[in-house]
Amino acid sequence: GENVEQHPSTLSVQEGDSAVIKCTYSDSASNYFPWYKQELGKRPQLIIDIRSNVGEKKDQRIAVTLNKTAKHFSLHITETQPEDSAVYFCAAELTSGGGADGLTFGKGTHLIIQP
Amino acid sequence: DSGVTQTPKHLITATGQRVTLRCSPRSGDLSVYWYQQSLDQGLQFLIHYYNGEERAKGNILERFSAQQFPDLHSELNLSSLELGDSALYFCASSFGLAVSYEQYFGPGTRLTVT
């Protein structure tokens, strides 16, 4: 089955700096890679996603890049703000012979924005 | 507010017991996914239902089962509970069958097994 590794587990950056979180996956058949943000005590929320036919996608201060050959994808947050402090999860499509079955998540990155 | 509701919010029960968690998807959504979140295992996919039919199973134990009813709400049944089943259980709904449709998470049910 799919295995997703996420690094780092904790990331502390100064407000205004950039943050990068990296994930690798094992199943070359995966074609969909979402990123979720989970604030303390709240539900995960989708912040951006990318499909395998695209190498990069941006949405304001957030961008995701995908390297299918190397099987890794990354989340980039620029001009970080205090409200970016949260746990971020990457995920990859879990596939079987019959098609996509669900999502496999990384262990999460606790992003801390220092004022 | 995602539009997905889950009840109860908190559940405390003893080992060996059985509980039922309920999820109501967003209006119009046909897919319901169940996830378990714990400190040691992270966020794990359990099972996916689409329009009343089971579509995929993830890391779901045999002691756990689920169903989706004609009105599209879903229930997750956990039996013979063990201490290790203590976790936050989320359901998520989406419009379509494919996993690439945006999933909207409910607020979760926190299960504590004592």
PDB file of C-alpha atoms in Angstrom:
ATOM      1  CA  GLY A   1       0.000   0.000   0.000  1.00  0.00           C
ATOM      2  CA  GLU A   2       0.869   3.660  -0.124  1.00  0.00           C
ATOM      3  CA  ASN A   3       3.350   5.059   2.401  1.00  0.00           C
ATOM      4  CA  VAL A   4       3.752   8.803   2.905  1.00  0.00           C
ATOM      5  CA  GLU A   5       6.717  10.268   4.766  1.00  0.00           C
ATOM      6  CA  GLN A   6       6.556  13.887   5.926  1.00  0.00           C
ATOM      7  CA  HIS A   7       9.370  16.153   7.166  1.00  0.00           C
ATOM      8  CA  PRO A   8      10.021  17.950   9.371  1.00  0.00           C
ATOM      9  CA  SER A   9       7.776  17.003  12.268  1.00  0.00           C
ATOM     10  CA  THR A  10       8.194  20.484  13.762  1.00  0.00           C
ATOM     11  CA  LEU A  11       9.130  23.695  11.973  1.00  0.00           C
ATOM     12  CA  SER A  12       9.652  27.041  13.649  1.00  0.00           C
ATOM     13  CA  VAL A  13      10.056  30.140  11.475  1.00  0.00           C
ATOM     14  CA  GLN A  14      10.082  33.874  12.056  1.00  0.00           C
ATOM     15  CA  GLU A  15       6.985  35.770  11.039  1.00  0.00           C
ATOM     16  CA  GLY A  16       7.420  36.969   7.475  1.00  0.00           C
ATOM     17  CA  ASP A  17       9.826  34.185   6.516  1.00  0.00           C
ATOM     18  CA  SER A  18       8.999  31.233   4.271  1.00  0.00           C
ATOM     19  CA  ALA A  19       8.205  27.691   5.382  1.00  0.00           C
ATOM     20  CA  VAL A  20       8.679  24.501   3.374  1.00  0.00           C
ATOM     21  CA  ILE A  21       7.278  21.087   4.250  1.00  0.00           C
ATOM     22  CA  LYS A  22       8.270  18.028   2.240  1.00  0.00           C
ATOM     23  CA  CYS A  23       6.604  14.689   1.615  1.00  0.00           C
ATOM     24  CA  THR A  24       7.552  11.544  -0.244  1.00  0.00           C
ATOM     25  CA  TYR A  25       5.228   8.769  -1.357  1.00  0.00           C
ATOM     26  CA  SER A  26       5.746   5.207  -2.478  1.00  0.00           C
ATOM     27  CA  ASP A  27       2.931   4.351  -4.911  1.00  0.00           C
ATOM     28  CA  SER A  28       3.722   5.580  -8.409  1.00  0.00           C
ATOM     29  CA  ALA A  29       0.042   5.104  -9.325  1.00  0.00           C
ATOM     30  CA  SER A  30      -1.022   7.944  -7.002  1.00  0.00           C
ATOM     31  CA  ASN A  31      -2.310  10.947  -8.937  1.00  0.00           C
ATOM     32  CA  TYR A  32      -3.772  13.239  -6.304  1.00  0.00           C
ATOM     33  CA  PHE A  33      -1.936  15.018  -3.471  1.00  0.00           C
ATOM     34  CA  PRO A  34      -3.843  17.275  -1.069  1.00  0.00           C
ATOM     35  CA  TRP A  35      -2.563  19.312   1.860  1.00  0.00           C
ATOM     36  CA  TYR A  36      -4.634  19.848   4.996  1.00  0.00           C
ATOM     37  CA  LYS A  37      -4.268  22.380   7.791  1.00  0.00           C
ATOM     38  CA  GLN A  38      -5.463  21.490  11.276  1.00  0.00           C
ATOM     39  CA  GLU A  39      -5.589  24.143  13.969  1.00  0.00           C
ATOM     40  CA  LEU A  40      -5.520  23.063  17.592  1.00  0.00           C
ATOM     41  CA  GLY A  41      -8.763  21.337  18.538  1.00  0.00           C
ATOM     42  CA  LYS A  42     -10.287  21.791  15.106  1.00  0.00           C
ATOM     43  CA  ARG A  43     -11.006  19.720  12.047  1.00  0.00           C
ATOM     44  CA  PRO A  44      -8.570  19.288   9.121  1.00  0.00           C
ATOM     45  CA  GLN A  45      -9.269  21.652   6.242  1.00  0.00           C
ATOM     46  CA  LEU A  46      -8.052  21.354   2.679  1.00  0.00           C
ATOM     47  CA  ILE A  47      -5.763  24.270   1.797  1.00  0.00           C
ATOM     48  CA  ILE A  48      -4.405  23.231  -1.588  1.00  0.00           C
ATOM     49  CA  ASP A  49      -4.110  20.151  -3.753  1.00  0.00           C
ATOM     50  CA  ILE A  50      -2.271  19.082  -6.884  1.00  0.00           C
ATOM     51  CA  ARG A  51      -2.837  16.454  -9.512  1.00  0.00           C
ATOM     52  CA  SER A  52      -0.125  14.493 -11.261  1.00  0.00           C
ATOM     53  CA  ASN A  53      -0.520  16.279 -14.595  1.00  0.00           C
ATOM     54  CA  VAL A  54       0.633  19.543 -12.981  1.00  0.00           C
ATOM     55  CA  GLY A  55       4.077  20.346 -11.574  1.00  0.00           C
ATOM     56  CA  GLU A  56       3.178  23.382  -9.495  1.00  0.00           C
ATOM     57  CA  LYS A  57       0.095  25.150  -8.201  1.00  0.00           C
ATOM     58  CA  LYS A  58      -0.197  28.460  -6.346  1.00  0.00           C
ATOM     59  CA  ASP A  59      -2.896  30.098  -4.285  1.00  0.00           C
ATOM     60  CA  GLN A  60      -1.829  33.456  -2.887  1.00  0.00           C
ATOM     61  CA  ARG A  61       0.886  32.751  -0.290  1.00  0.00           C
ATOM     62  CA  ILE A  62       0.648  28.981  -0.629  1.00  0.00           C
ATOM     63  CA  ALA A  63       2.189  26.827  -3.340  1.00  0.00           C
ATOM     64  CA  VAL A  64       2.642  23.124  -3.880  1.00  0.00           C
ATOM     65  CA  THR A  65       5.201  21.469  -6.144  1.00  0.00           C
ATOM     66  CA  LEU A  66       5.174  17.877  -7.361  1.00  0.00           C
ATOM     67  CA  ASN A  67       7.996  15.769  -8.760  1.00  0.00           C
ATOM     68  CA  LYS A  68       6.423  12.539  -9.991  1.00  0.00           C
ATOM     69  CA  THR A  69       9.718  11.017 -11.051  1.00  0.00           C
ATOM     70  CA  ALA A  70      11.209  11.415  -7.605  1.00  0.00           C
ATOM     71  CA  LYS A  71       7.844  10.799  -5.907  1.00  0.00           C
ATOM     72  CA  HIS A  72       7.943  13.815  -3.703  1.00  0.00           C
ATOM     73  CA  PHE A  73       5.849  16.944  -3.223  1.00  0.00           C
ATOM     74  CA  SER A  74       6.266  20.031  -1.103  1.00  0.00           C
ATOM     75  CA  LEU A  75       4.211  22.796   0.468  1.00  0.00           C
ATOM     76  CA  HIS A  76       5.613  26.319   0.394  1.00  0.00           C
ATOM     77  CA  ILE A  77       4.182  29.122   2.512  1.00  0.00           C
ATOM     78  CA  THR A  78       5.599  32.593   1.929  1.00  0.00           C
ATOM     79  CA  GLU A  79       5.356  35.699   4.136  1.00  0.00           C
ATOM     80  CA  THR A  80       4.218  33.595   7.077  1.00  0.00           C
ATOM     81  CA  GLN A  81       1.726  35.084   9.521  1.00  0.00           C
ATOM     82  CA  PRO A  82       0.720  34.092  13.080  1.00  0.00           C
ATOM     83  CA  GLU A  83      -2.496  32.520  11.777  1.00  0.00           C
ATOM     84  CA  ASP A  84      -0.403  30.052   9.760  1.00  0.00           C
ATOM     85  CA  SER A  85       0.544  28.311  13.022  1.00  0.00           C
ATOM     86  CA  ALA A  86      -1.067  24.864  12.856  1.00  0.00           C
ATOM     87  CA  VAL A  87      -0.358  21.226  12.015  1.00  0.00           C
ATOM     88  CA  TYR A  88      -0.094  20.568   8.288  1.00  0.00           C
ATOM     89  CA  PHE A  89      -0.713  17.142   6.771  1.00  0.00           C
ATOM     90  CA  CYS A  90       0.210  15.979   3.319  1.00  0.00           C
ATOM     91  CA  ALA A  91      -1.688  13.092   1.767  1.00  0.00           C
ATOM     92  CA  ALA A  92      -1.575  10.899  -1.286  1.00  0.00           C
ATOM     93  CA  GLU A  93      -4.225   8.973  -3.099  1.00  0.00           C
ATOM     94  CA  LEU A  94      -4.348   5.356  -1.912  1.00  0.00           C
ATOM     95  CA  THR A  95      -4.861   3.147  -4.954  1.00  0.00           C
ATOM     96  CA  SER A  96      -5.573  -0.479  -5.652  1.00  0.00           C
ATOM     97  CA  GLY A  97      -6.219  -2.404  -8.822  1.00  0.00           C
ATOM     98  CA  GLY A  98      -9.784  -1.117  -8.911  1.00  0.00           C
ATOM     99  CA  GLY A  99      -8.946   2.571  -8.585  1.00  0.00           C
ATOM    100  CA  ALA A 100      -8.538   5.135  -5.839  1.00  0.00           C
ATOM    101  CA  ASP A 101      -9.512   3.894  -2.407  1.00  0.00           C
ATOM    102  CA  GLY A 102      -8.846   6.760  -0.048  1.00  0.00           C
ATOM    103  CA  LEU A 103      -6.079   8.975   1.251  1.00  0.00           C
ATOM    104  CA  THR A 104      -2.893   8.067   3.074  1.00  0.00           C
ATOM    105  CA  PHE A 105      -1.639  10.865   5.316  1.00  0.00           C
ATOM    106  CA  GLY A 106       1.794  11.908   6.465  1.00  0.00           C
ATOM    107  CA  LYS A 107       2.397  12.180  10.206  1.00  0.00           C
ATOM    108  CA  GLY A 108       2.029  15.951  10.161  1.00  0.00           C
ATOM    109  CA  THR A 109       4.241  19.010  10.606  1.00  0.00           C
ATOM    110  CA  HIS A 110       3.680  21.364  13.518  1.00  0.00           C
ATOM    111  CA  LEU A 111       4.399  24.814  12.082  1.00  0.00           C
ATOM    112  CA  ILE A 112       5.181  27.486  14.660  1.00  0.00           C
ATOM    113  CA  ILE A 113       5.356  31.124  13.579  1.00  0.00           C
ATOM    114  CA  GLN A 114       7.548  33.118  15.926  1.00  0.00           C
ATOM    115  CA  PRO A 115       6.571  36.805  16.300  1.00  0.00           C
TER     116      PRO A 115
ATOM    117  CA  ASP B   1     -18.473  25.303   9.746  1.00  0.00           C
ATOM    118  CA  SER B   2     -18.048  22.641   7.053  1.00  0.00           C
ATOM    119  CA  GLY B   3     -21.711  21.578   7.002  1.00  0.00           C
ATOM    120  CA  VAL B   4     -20.765  18.081   8.191  1.00  0.00           C
ATOM    121  CA  THR B   5     -22.141  17.137  11.603  1.00  0.00           C
ATOM    122  CA  GLN B   6     -21.010  14.400  13.953  1.00  0.00           C
ATOM    123  CA  THR B   7     -22.531  13.125  17.156  1.00  0.00           C
ATOM    124  CA  PRO B   8     -21.716  12.715  19.915  1.00  0.00           C
ATOM    125  CA  LYS B   9     -18.911  15.205  20.443  1.00  0.00           C
ATOM    126  CA  HIS B  10     -17.385  13.216  23.286  1.00  0.00           C
ATOM    127  CA  LEU B  11     -17.841   9.603  24.333  1.00  0.00           C
ATOM    128  CA  ILE B  12     -16.384   7.884  27.359  1.00  0.00           C
ATOM    129  CA  THR B  13     -16.870   4.148  27.700  1.00  0.00           C
ATOM    130  CA  ALA B  14     -15.260   1.058  29.186  1.00  0.00           C
ATOM    131  CA  THR B  15     -13.206  -1.665  27.571  1.00  0.00           C
ATOM    132  CA  GLY B  16     -15.266  -4.390  25.953  1.00  0.00           C
ATOM    133  CA  GLN B  17     -18.186  -2.082  25.211  1.00  0.00           C
ATOM    134  CA  ARG B  18     -19.718  -1.137  21.867  1.00  0.00           C
ATOM    135  CA  VAL B  19     -20.417   2.388  20.616  1.00  0.00           C
ATOM    136  CA  THR B  20     -21.941   3.993  17.537  1.00  0.00           C
ATOM    137  CA  LEU B  21     -20.717   7.235  16.031  1.00  0.00           C
ATOM    138  CA  ARG B  22     -22.950   9.177  13.685  1.00  0.00           C
ATOM    139  CA  CYS B  23     -22.138  11.433  10.740  1.00  0.00           C
ATOM    140  CA  SER B  24     -24.405  13.589   8.596  1.00  0.00           C
ATOM    141  CA  PRO B  25     -22.748  14.735   5.359  1.00  0.00           C
ATOM    142  CA  ARG B  26     -23.124  18.127   3.712  1.00  0.00           C
ATOM    143  CA  SER B  27     -26.306  18.542   1.716  1.00  0.00           C
ATOM    144  CA  GLY B  28     -25.761  17.059  -1.739  1.00  0.00           C
ATOM    145  CA  ASP B  29     -22.660  15.063  -0.853  1.00  0.00           C
ATOM    146  CA  LEU B  30     -22.820  11.364  -1.658  1.00  0.00           C
ATOM    147  CA  SER B  31     -19.475  10.188  -0.267  1.00  0.00           C
ATOM    148  CA  VAL B  32     -18.672   9.667   3.391  1.00  0.00           C
ATOM    149  CA  TYR B  33     -15.191   8.810   4.634  1.00  0.00           C
ATOM    150  CA  TRP B  34     -14.256   7.785   8.162  1.00  0.00           C
ATOM    151  CA  TYR B  35     -10.851   8.564   9.679  1.00  0.00           C
ATOM    152  CA  GLN B  36      -9.190   7.820  13.007  1.00  0.00           C
ATOM    153  CA  GLN B  37      -6.725  10.323  14.472  1.00  0.00           C
ATOM    154  CA  SER B  38      -4.432   9.345  17.335  1.00  0.00           C
ATOM    155  CA  LEU B  39      -1.106  10.679  18.566  1.00  0.00           C
ATOM    156  CA  ASP B  40       0.855   7.562  17.665  1.00  0.00           C
ATOM    157  CA  GLN B  41      -0.853   6.550  14.401  1.00  0.00           C
ATOM    158  CA  GLY B  42      -1.682   9.984  13.026  1.00  0.00           C
ATOM    159  CA  LEU B  43      -4.632  10.387  10.680  1.00  0.00           C
ATOM    160  CA  GLN B  44      -5.714   7.051   9.199  1.00  0.00           C
ATOM    161  CA  PHE B  45      -8.321   6.274   6.582  1.00  0.00           C
ATOM    162  CA  LEU B  46     -10.823   3.670   7.773  1.00  0.00           C
ATOM    163  CA  ILE B  47     -13.584   3.280   5.195  1.00  0.00           C
ATOM    164  CA  HIS B  48     -15.393   5.030   2.329  1.00  0.00           C
ATOM    165  CA  TYR B  49     -19.060   4.861   1.388  1.00  0.00           C
ATOM    166  CA  TYR B  50     -20.631   6.305  -1.733  1.00  0.00           C
ATOM    167  CA  ASN B  51     -24.386   6.571  -2.152  1.00  0.00           C
ATOM    168  CA  GLY B  52     -25.027   3.769   0.299  1.00  0.00           C
ATOM    169  CA  GLU B  53     -22.380   1.361  -0.925  1.00  0.00           C
ATOM    170  CA  GLU B  54     -19.041   0.513   0.600  1.00  0.00           C
ATOM    171  CA  ARG B  55     -16.326   1.563  -1.854  1.00  0.00           C
ATOM    172  CA  ALA B  56     -13.025   1.123  -0.066  1.00  0.00           C
ATOM    173  CA  LYS B  57     -11.512  -0.061   3.166  1.00  0.00           C
ATOM    174  CA  GLY B  58      -8.373   1.241   4.750  1.00  0.00           C
ATOM    175  CA  ASN B  59      -6.885   0.336   8.116  1.00  0.00           C
ATOM    176  CA  ILE B  60     -10.194  -0.658   9.644  1.00  0.00           C
ATOM    177  CA  LEU B  61     -10.179  -3.344  12.309  1.00  0.00           C
ATOM    178  CA  GLU B  62     -12.576  -6.291  12.068  1.00  0.00           C
ATOM    179  CA  ARG B  63     -14.174  -5.099  15.319  1.00  0.00           C
ATOM    180  CA  PHE B  64     -15.229  -1.934  13.503  1.00  0.00           C
ATOM    181  CA  SER B  65     -17.997  -1.685  10.931  1.00  0.00           C
ATOM    182  CA  ALA B  66     -19.865   1.068   9.179  1.00  0.00           C
ATOM    183  CA  GLN B  67     -22.858   1.700   7.006  1.00  0.00           C
ATOM    184  CA  GLN B  68     -24.436   4.500   5.024  1.00  0.00           C
ATOM    185  CA  PHE B  69     -28.196   4.809   5.089  1.00  0.00           C
ATOM    186  CA  PRO B  70     -30.628   5.846   2.311  1.00  0.00           C
ATOM    187  CA  ASP B  71     -30.689   9.414   3.680  1.00  0.00           C
ATOM    188  CA  LEU B  72     -26.867   9.330   3.275  1.00  0.00           C
ATOM    189  CA  HIS B  73     -26.000   9.673   6.940  1.00  0.00           C
ATOM    190  CA  SER B  74     -23.421   7.184   8.120  1.00  0.00           C
ATOM    191  CA  GLU B  75     -22.668   5.318  11.314  1.00  0.00           C
ATOM    192  CA  LEU B  76     -19.400   3.825  12.507  1.00  0.00           C
ATOM    193  CA  ASN B  77     -19.786   0.966  14.964  1.00  0.00           C
ATOM    194  CA  LEU B  78     -16.897   0.094  17.254  1.00  0.00           C
ATOM    195  CA  SER B  79     -17.173  -3.081  19.326  1.00  0.00           C
ATOM    196  CA  SER B  80     -15.114  -4.966  21.907  1.00  0.00           C
ATOM    197  CA  LEU B  81     -13.407  -1.689  22.625  1.00  0.00           C
ATOM    198  CA  GLU B  82      -9.801  -1.619  23.776  1.00  0.00           C
ATOM    199  CA  LEU B  83      -7.779   1.151  25.399  1.00  0.00           C
ATOM    200  CA  GLY B  84      -5.938   1.639  22.108  1.00  0.00           C
ATOM    201  CA  ASP B  85      -9.176   2.593  20.361  1.00  0.00           C
ATOM    202  CA  SER B  86      -9.180   5.896  22.230  1.00  0.00           C
ATOM    203  CA  ALA B  87      -8.859   8.505  19.490  1.00  0.00           C
ATOM    204  CA  LEU B  88     -10.560  11.280  17.603  1.00  0.00           C
ATOM    205  CA  TYR B  89     -12.835   9.922  14.888  1.00  0.00           C
ATOM    206  CA  PHE B  90     -13.604  12.170  11.947  1.00  0.00           C
ATOM    207  CA  CYS B  91     -15.972  11.710   9.123  1.00  0.00           C
ATOM    208  CA  ALA B  92     -15.620  13.692   5.915  1.00  0.00           C
ATOM    209  CA  SER B  93     -17.998  14.102   3.025  1.00  0.00           C
ATOM    210  CA  SER B  94     -17.537  14.959  -0.618  1.00  0.00           C
ATOM    211  CA  PHE B  95     -19.747  15.234  -3.665  1.00  0.00           C
ATOM    212  CA  GLY B  96     -18.319  12.551  -5.931  1.00  0.00           C
ATOM    213  CA  LEU B  97     -16.913   9.063  -5.882  1.00  0.00           C
ATOM    214  CA  ALA B  98     -13.306   9.932  -6.681  1.00  0.00           C
ATOM    215  CA  VAL B  99     -11.019  10.662  -3.767  1.00  0.00           C
ATOM    216  CA  SER B 100      -9.933  13.848  -5.549  1.00  0.00           C
ATOM    217  CA  TYR B 101     -13.229  15.591  -4.769  1.00  0.00           C
ATOM    218  CA  GLU B 102     -12.652  17.989  -1.879  1.00  0.00           C
ATOM    219  CA  GLN B 103     -13.397  16.323   1.418  1.00  0.00           C
ATOM    220  CA  TYR B 104     -15.091  18.384   4.129  1.00  0.00           C
ATOM    221  CA  PHE B 105     -14.371  17.163   7.634  1.00  0.00           C
ATOM    222  CA  GLY B 106     -16.804  17.119  10.505  1.00  0.00           C
ATOM    223  CA  PRO B 107     -15.860  18.339  14.001  1.00  0.00           C
ATOM    224  CA  GLY B 108     -14.994  14.814  15.150  1.00  0.00           C
ATOM    225  CA  THR B 109     -16.017  12.533  17.989  1.00  0.00           C
ATOM    226  CA  ARG B 110     -13.490  12.102  20.775  1.00  0.00           C
ATOM    227  CA  LEU B 111     -13.672   8.555  22.098  1.00  0.00           C
ATOM    228  CA  THR B 112     -12.086   7.706  25.419  1.00  0.00           C
ATOM    229  CA  VAL B 113     -11.955   4.051  26.440  1.00  0.00           C
ATOM    230  CA  THR B 114     -11.220   3.475  30.128  1.00  0.00           C
TER     231      THR B 114
END
